[in-house]
CSV table of C-alpha atoms in Angstrom, one decimal:
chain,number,residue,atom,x,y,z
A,299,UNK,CA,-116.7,31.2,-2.6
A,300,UNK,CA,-120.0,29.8,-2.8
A,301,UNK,CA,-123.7,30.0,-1.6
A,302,UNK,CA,-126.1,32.7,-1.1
A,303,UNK,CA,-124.1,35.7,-0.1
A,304,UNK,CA,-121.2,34.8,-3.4
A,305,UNK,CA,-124.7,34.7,-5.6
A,306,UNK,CA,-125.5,38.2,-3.9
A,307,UNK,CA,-122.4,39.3,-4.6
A,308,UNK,CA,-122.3,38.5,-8.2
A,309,UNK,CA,-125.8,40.2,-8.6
A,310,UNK,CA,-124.6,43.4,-7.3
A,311,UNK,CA,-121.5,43.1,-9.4
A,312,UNK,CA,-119.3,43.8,-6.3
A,313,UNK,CA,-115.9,43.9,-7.6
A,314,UNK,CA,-117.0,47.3,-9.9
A,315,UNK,CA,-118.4,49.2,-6.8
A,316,UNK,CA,-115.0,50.2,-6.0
A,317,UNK,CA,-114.7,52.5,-9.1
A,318,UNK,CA,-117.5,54.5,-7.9
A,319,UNK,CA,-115.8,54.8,-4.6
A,320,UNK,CA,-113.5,57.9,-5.7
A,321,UNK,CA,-116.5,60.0,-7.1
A,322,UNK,CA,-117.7,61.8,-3.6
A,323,UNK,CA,-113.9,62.0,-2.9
A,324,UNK,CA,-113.1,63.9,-6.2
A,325,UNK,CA,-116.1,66.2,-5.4
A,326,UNK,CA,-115.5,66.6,-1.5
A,327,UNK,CA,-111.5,67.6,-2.0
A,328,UNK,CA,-112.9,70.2,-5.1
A,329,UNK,CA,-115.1,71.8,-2.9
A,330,UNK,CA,-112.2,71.4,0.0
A,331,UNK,CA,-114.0,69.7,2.5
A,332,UNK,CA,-111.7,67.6,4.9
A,333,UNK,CA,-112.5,63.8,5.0
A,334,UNK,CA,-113.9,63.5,8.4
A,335,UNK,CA,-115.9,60.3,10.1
A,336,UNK,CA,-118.7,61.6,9.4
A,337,UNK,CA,-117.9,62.6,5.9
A,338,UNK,CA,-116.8,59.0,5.2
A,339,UNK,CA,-120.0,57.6,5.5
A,340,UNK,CA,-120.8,59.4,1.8
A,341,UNK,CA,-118.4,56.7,-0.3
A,342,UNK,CA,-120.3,53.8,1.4
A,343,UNK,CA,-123.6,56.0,-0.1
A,344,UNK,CA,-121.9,56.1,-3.3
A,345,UNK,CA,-121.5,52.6,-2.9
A,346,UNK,CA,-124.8,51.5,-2.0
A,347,UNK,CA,-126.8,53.7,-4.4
A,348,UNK,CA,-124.0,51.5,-7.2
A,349,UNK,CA,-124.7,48.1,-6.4
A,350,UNK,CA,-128.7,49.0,-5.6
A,351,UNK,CA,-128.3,49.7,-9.3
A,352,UNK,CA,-126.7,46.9,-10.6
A,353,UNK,CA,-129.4,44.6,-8.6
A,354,UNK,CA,-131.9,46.9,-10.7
A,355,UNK,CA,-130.4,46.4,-13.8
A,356,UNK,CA,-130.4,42.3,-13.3
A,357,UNK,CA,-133.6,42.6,-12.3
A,358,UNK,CA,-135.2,44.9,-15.6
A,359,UNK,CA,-132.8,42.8,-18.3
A,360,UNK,CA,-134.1,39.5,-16.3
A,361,UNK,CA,-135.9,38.4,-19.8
A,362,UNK,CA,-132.9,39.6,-21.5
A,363,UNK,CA,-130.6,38.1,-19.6
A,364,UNK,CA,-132.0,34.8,-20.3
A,365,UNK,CA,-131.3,34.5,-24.1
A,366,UNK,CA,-127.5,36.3,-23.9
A,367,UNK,CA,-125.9,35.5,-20.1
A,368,UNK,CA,-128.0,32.7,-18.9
A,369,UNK,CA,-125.3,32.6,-16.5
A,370,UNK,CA,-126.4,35.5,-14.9
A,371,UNK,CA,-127.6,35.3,-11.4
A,372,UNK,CA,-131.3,35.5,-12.2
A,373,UNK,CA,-131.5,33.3,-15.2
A,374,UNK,CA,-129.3,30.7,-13.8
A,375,UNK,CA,-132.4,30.4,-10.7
A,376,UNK,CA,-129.7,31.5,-8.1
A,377,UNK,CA,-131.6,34.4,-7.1
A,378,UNK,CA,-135.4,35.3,-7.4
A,379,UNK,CA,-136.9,38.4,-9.6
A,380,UNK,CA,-138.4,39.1,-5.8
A,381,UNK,CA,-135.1,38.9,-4.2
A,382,UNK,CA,-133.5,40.9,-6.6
A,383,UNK,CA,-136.0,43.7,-6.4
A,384,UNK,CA,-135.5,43.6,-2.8
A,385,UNK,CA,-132.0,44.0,-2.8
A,386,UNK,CA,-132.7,47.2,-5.0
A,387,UNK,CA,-135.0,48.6,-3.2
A,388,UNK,CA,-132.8,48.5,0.2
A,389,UNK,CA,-129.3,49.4,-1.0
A,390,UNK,CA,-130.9,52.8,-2.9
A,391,UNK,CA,-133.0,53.1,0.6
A,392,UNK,CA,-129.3,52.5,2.2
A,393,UNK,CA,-127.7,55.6,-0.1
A,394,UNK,CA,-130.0,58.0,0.6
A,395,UNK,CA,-129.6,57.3,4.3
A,396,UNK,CA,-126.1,57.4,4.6
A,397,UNK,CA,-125.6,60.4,2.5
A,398,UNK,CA,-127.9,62.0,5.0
A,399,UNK,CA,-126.0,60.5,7.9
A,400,UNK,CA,-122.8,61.5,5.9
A,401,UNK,CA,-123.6,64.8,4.6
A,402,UNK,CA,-126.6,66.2,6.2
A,403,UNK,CA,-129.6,67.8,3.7
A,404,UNK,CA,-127.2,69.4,1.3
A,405,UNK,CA,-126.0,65.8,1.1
A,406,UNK,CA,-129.3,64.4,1.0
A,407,UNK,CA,-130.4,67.0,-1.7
A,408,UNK,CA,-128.0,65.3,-4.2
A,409,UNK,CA,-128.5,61.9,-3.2
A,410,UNK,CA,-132.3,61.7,-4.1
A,411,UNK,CA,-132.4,63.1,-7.6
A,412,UNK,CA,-129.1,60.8,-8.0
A,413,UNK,CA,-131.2,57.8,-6.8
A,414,UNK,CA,-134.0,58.6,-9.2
A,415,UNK,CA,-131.4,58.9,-12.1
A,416,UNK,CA,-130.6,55.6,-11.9
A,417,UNK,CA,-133.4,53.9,-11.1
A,418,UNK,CA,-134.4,55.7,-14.2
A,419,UNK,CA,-131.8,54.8,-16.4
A,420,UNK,CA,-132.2,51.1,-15.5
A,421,UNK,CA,-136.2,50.6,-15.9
A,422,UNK,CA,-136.9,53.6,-18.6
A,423,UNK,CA,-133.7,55.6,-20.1
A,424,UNK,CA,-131.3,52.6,-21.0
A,425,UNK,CA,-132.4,50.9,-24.0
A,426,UNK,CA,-133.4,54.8,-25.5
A,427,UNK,CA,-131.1,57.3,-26.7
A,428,UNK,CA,-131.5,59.5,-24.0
A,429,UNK,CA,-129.6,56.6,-21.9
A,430,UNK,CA,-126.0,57.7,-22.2
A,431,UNK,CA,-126.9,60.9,-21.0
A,432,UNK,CA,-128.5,59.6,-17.9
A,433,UNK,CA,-126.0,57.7,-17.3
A,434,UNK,CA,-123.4,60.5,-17.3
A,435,UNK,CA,-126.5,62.5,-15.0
A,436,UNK,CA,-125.3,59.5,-12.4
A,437,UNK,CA,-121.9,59.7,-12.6
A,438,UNK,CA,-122.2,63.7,-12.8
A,439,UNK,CA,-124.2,64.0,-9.4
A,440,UNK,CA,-122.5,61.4,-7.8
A,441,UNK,CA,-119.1,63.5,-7.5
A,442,UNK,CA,-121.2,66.5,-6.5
A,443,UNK,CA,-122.5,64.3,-3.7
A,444,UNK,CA,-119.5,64.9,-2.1
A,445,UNK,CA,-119.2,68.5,-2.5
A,446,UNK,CA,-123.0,69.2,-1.2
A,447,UNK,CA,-125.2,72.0,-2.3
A,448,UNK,CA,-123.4,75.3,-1.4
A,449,UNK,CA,-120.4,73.9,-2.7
A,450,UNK,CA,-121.4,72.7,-6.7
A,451,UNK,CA,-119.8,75.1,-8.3
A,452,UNK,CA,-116.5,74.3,-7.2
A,453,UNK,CA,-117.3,70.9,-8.1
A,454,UNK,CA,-118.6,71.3,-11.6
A,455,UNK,CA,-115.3,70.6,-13.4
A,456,UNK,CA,-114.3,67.1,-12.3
A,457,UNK,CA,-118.3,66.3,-12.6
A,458,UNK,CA,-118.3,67.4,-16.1
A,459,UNK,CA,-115.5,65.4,-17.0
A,460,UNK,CA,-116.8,62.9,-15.2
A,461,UNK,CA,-120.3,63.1,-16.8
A,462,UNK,CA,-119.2,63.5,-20.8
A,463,UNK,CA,-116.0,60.2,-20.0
A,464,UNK,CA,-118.9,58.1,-18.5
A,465,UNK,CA,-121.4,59.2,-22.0
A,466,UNK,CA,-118.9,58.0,-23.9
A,467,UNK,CA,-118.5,54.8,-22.6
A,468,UNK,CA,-122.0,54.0,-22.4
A,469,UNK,CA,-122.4,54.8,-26.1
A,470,UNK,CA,-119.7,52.9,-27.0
A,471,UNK,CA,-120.8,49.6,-24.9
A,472,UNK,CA,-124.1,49.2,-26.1
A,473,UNK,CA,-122.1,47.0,-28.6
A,474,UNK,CA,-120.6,44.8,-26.3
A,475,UNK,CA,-123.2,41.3,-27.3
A,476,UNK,CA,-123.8,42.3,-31.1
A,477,UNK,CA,-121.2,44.8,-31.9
A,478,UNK,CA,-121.2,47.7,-32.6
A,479,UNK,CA,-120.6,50.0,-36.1
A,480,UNK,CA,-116.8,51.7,-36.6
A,481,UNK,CA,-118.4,55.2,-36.4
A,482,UNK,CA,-119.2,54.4,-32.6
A,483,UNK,CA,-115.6,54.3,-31.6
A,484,UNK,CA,-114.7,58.0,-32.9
A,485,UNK,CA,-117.1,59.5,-31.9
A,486,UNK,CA,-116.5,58.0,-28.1
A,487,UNK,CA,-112.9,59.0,-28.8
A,488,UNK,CA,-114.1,62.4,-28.9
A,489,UNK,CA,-115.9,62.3,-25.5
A,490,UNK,CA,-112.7,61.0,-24.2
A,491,UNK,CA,-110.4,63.8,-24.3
A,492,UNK,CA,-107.7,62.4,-22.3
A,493,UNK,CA,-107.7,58.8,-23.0
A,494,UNK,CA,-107.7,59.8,-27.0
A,495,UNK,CA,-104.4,58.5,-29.0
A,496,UNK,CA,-102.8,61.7,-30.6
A,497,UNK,CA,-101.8,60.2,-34.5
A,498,UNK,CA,-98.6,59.7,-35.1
A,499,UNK,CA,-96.7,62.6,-37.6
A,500,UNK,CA,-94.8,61.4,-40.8
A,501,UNK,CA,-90.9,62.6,-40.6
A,502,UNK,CA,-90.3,65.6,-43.2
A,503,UNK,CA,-89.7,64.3,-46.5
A,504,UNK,CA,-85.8,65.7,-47.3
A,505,UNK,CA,-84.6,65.9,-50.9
A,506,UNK,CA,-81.5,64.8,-52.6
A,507,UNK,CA,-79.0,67.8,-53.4
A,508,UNK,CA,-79.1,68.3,-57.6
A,509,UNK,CA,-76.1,67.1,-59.1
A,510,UNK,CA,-73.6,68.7,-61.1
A,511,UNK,CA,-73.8,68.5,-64.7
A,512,UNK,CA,-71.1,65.9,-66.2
A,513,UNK,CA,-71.0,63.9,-62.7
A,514,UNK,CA,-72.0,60.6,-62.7
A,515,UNK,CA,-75.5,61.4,-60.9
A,516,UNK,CA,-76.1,63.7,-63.9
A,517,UNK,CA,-77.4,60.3,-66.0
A,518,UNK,CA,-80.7,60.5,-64.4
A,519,UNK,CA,-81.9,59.5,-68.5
A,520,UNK,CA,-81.0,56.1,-67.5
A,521,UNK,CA,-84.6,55.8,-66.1
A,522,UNK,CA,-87.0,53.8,-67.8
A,523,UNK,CA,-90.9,54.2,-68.7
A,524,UNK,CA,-92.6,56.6,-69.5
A,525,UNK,CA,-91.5,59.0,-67.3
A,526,UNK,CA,-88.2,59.0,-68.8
A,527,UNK,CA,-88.2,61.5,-71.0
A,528,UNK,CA,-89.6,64.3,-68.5
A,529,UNK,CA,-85.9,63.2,-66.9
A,530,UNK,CA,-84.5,63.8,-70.2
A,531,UNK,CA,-85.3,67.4,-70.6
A,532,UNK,CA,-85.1,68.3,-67.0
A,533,UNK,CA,-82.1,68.1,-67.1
A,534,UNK,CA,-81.0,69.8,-70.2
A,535,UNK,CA,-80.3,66.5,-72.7
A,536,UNK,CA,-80.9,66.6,-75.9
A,537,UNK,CA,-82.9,64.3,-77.8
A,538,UNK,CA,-80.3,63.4,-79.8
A,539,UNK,CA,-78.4,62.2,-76.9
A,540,UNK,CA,-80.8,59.8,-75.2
A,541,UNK,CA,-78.4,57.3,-73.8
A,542,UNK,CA,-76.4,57.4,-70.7
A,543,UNK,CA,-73.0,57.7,-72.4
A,544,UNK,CA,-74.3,60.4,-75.0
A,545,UNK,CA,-75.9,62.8,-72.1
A,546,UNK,CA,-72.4,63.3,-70.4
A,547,UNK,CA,-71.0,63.8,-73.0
A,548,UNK,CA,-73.9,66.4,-74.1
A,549,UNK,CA,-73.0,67.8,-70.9
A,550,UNK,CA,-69.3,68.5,-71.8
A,551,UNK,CA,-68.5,65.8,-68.7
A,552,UNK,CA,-66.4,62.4,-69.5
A,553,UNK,CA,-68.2,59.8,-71.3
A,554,UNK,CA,-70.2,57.3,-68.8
A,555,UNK,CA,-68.8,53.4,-69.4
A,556,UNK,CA,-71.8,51.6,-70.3
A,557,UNK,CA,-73.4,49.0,-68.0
C-alpha cells in the first residue's frame, strides 16, 4: 500500500492500536457490564485516544526523529509537522467523544484526565523520570475507561497490573537506539511478575556410600596432591603404609595388585 492514507497509517502506528483494544474490555467485564452497542463504541475511544498519541509522539520527537529514523513519516517529508498535529488534535478530540457516546459522563470522566495523560507524557513527562509512570497513568485509566466511575473499584486489579507491566516496559525501552545498562532488565523483571523466568534449581547433590575397610574402594590413598594425605588419615592408614598395596593390608584386607 501506498500514498497518503499508507503514510497516515504508518504515522499513527496502526498495526499497535489493536493491543490497546482489550484495555476498556478487561475493565467493562471487571466491573460486569455486558458489551452492548452502545458500550462498543468505548474500544474505538481507546483506539482513537492510541493512535492521536502516537501522531503526538511523531510530532514532539520530529527533531529527533531526524538524526535516528529518518525513515519516519515526518522526517522522510511524507507528512507535514502541521498535518501531524492535526491528526492529534482530532483522534484525542475523537476519544473523548466516543467515550461519551460510548459510556455517558462516568465514561467521559475517565476519558479526559486519560487524554491529558498522554498528551502529557508525549510533549512534557517522556524524556523525564517521571515518564514511565505516566505512561502506566495511560494504560491504568484506560482499562478503567471501561468500567466508568461508580464502578473503579472493581476495576482497580487488572488496572494495576496493567499500570506497573506497562512501567516496566517503558523503563526498559528507553534503551531501544543506544542501549541500555544490565541493571535495567531486573529491575523490569521485577515489574513483571508474570512474565518473570523462575531460575532453574540444581538436583541434590547425593553421596557415595563409605566403603568397607579392606575392599578395594578402601585405597582412596591412591589420590595424588596435596590433598592426599587428608585421604590418608581419614581413613585410618598409617603413615607407614602410604601406598595402595600397604593400606589394605594395614586394614587386615588382601593386598591390592599394583597398577
Amino acid at each position: 500500500m501506498t500514498g497518503p492514507l499508507h503514510d497516515h497509517l504508518d504515522l499513527v502506528r496502526a498495526p499497535a492500536v489493536l493491543s490497546v483494544v482489550g484495555d476498556t474490555l478487561a475493565g467493562a467485564a471487571a466491573a460486569g457490564h455486558a458489551l452492548t452497542p452502545r458500550r462498543a463504541l468505548l474500544p474505538l475511544a481507546s483506539a482513537c485516544l492510541y493512535a492521536g498519541g502516537m501522531a503526538l509522539n511523531d510530532y514532539a520527537d520530529r527533531h529527533l526523529d531526524a538524526v535516528e529514523r529518518p525513515e519516519r513519516p515526518i522526517p522522510s517529508g511524507r507528512v507535514t509537522e502541521r498535518r501531524a498535529l492535526q491528526v492529534a488534535v482530532g483522534l484525542t478530540a475523537a476519544g473523548v467523544g466516543l467515550a461519551a457516546a460510548g459510556g455517558g459522563a462516568r465514561a467521559l470522566a475517565v476519558a479526559v484526565p486519560l487524554a491529558a495523560s498522554v498528551w502529557t507524557y508525549d510533549t512534557v513527562a517522556k524524556e523525564r523520570a517521571a515518564g514511565p509512570l505516566v505512561m502506566a497513568a495511560c494504560r491504568g485509566l484506560d482499562v478503567l475507561l471501561g468500567a466508568g466511575v461508580g464502578h473503579l473499584r472493581a476495576a482497580l486489579p487488572a488496572a494495576a497490573g496493567m499500570a506497573v507491566h506497562t512501567a516496566g516496559v517503558t523503563y526498559l525501552s528507553r534503551g531501544e537506539v543506544h542501549g541500555t545498562t544490565s541493571s535495567l532488565a531486573p529491575t523490569s523483571r521485577r515489574a513483571c511478575p508474570g512474565r518473570s523466568t523462575p531460575r532453574s534449581r540444581r538436583p541434590p547433590r547425593t553421596r557415595s556410600p563409605r566403603p568397607r575397610p579392606g575392599s578395594a574402594r578402601c585405597c582412596r590413598c591412591r589420590r595424588r596432591g596435596p590433598r592426599a594425605g587428608g585421604a590418608w588419615r581419614r581413613w585410618g592408614c598409617s603413615r607407614a603404609s602410604r601406598s595402595r598395596a600397604g593400606c589394605c593390608a594395614a586394614r587386615g584386607g588382601p593386598r591390592a595388585a599394583p597398577r
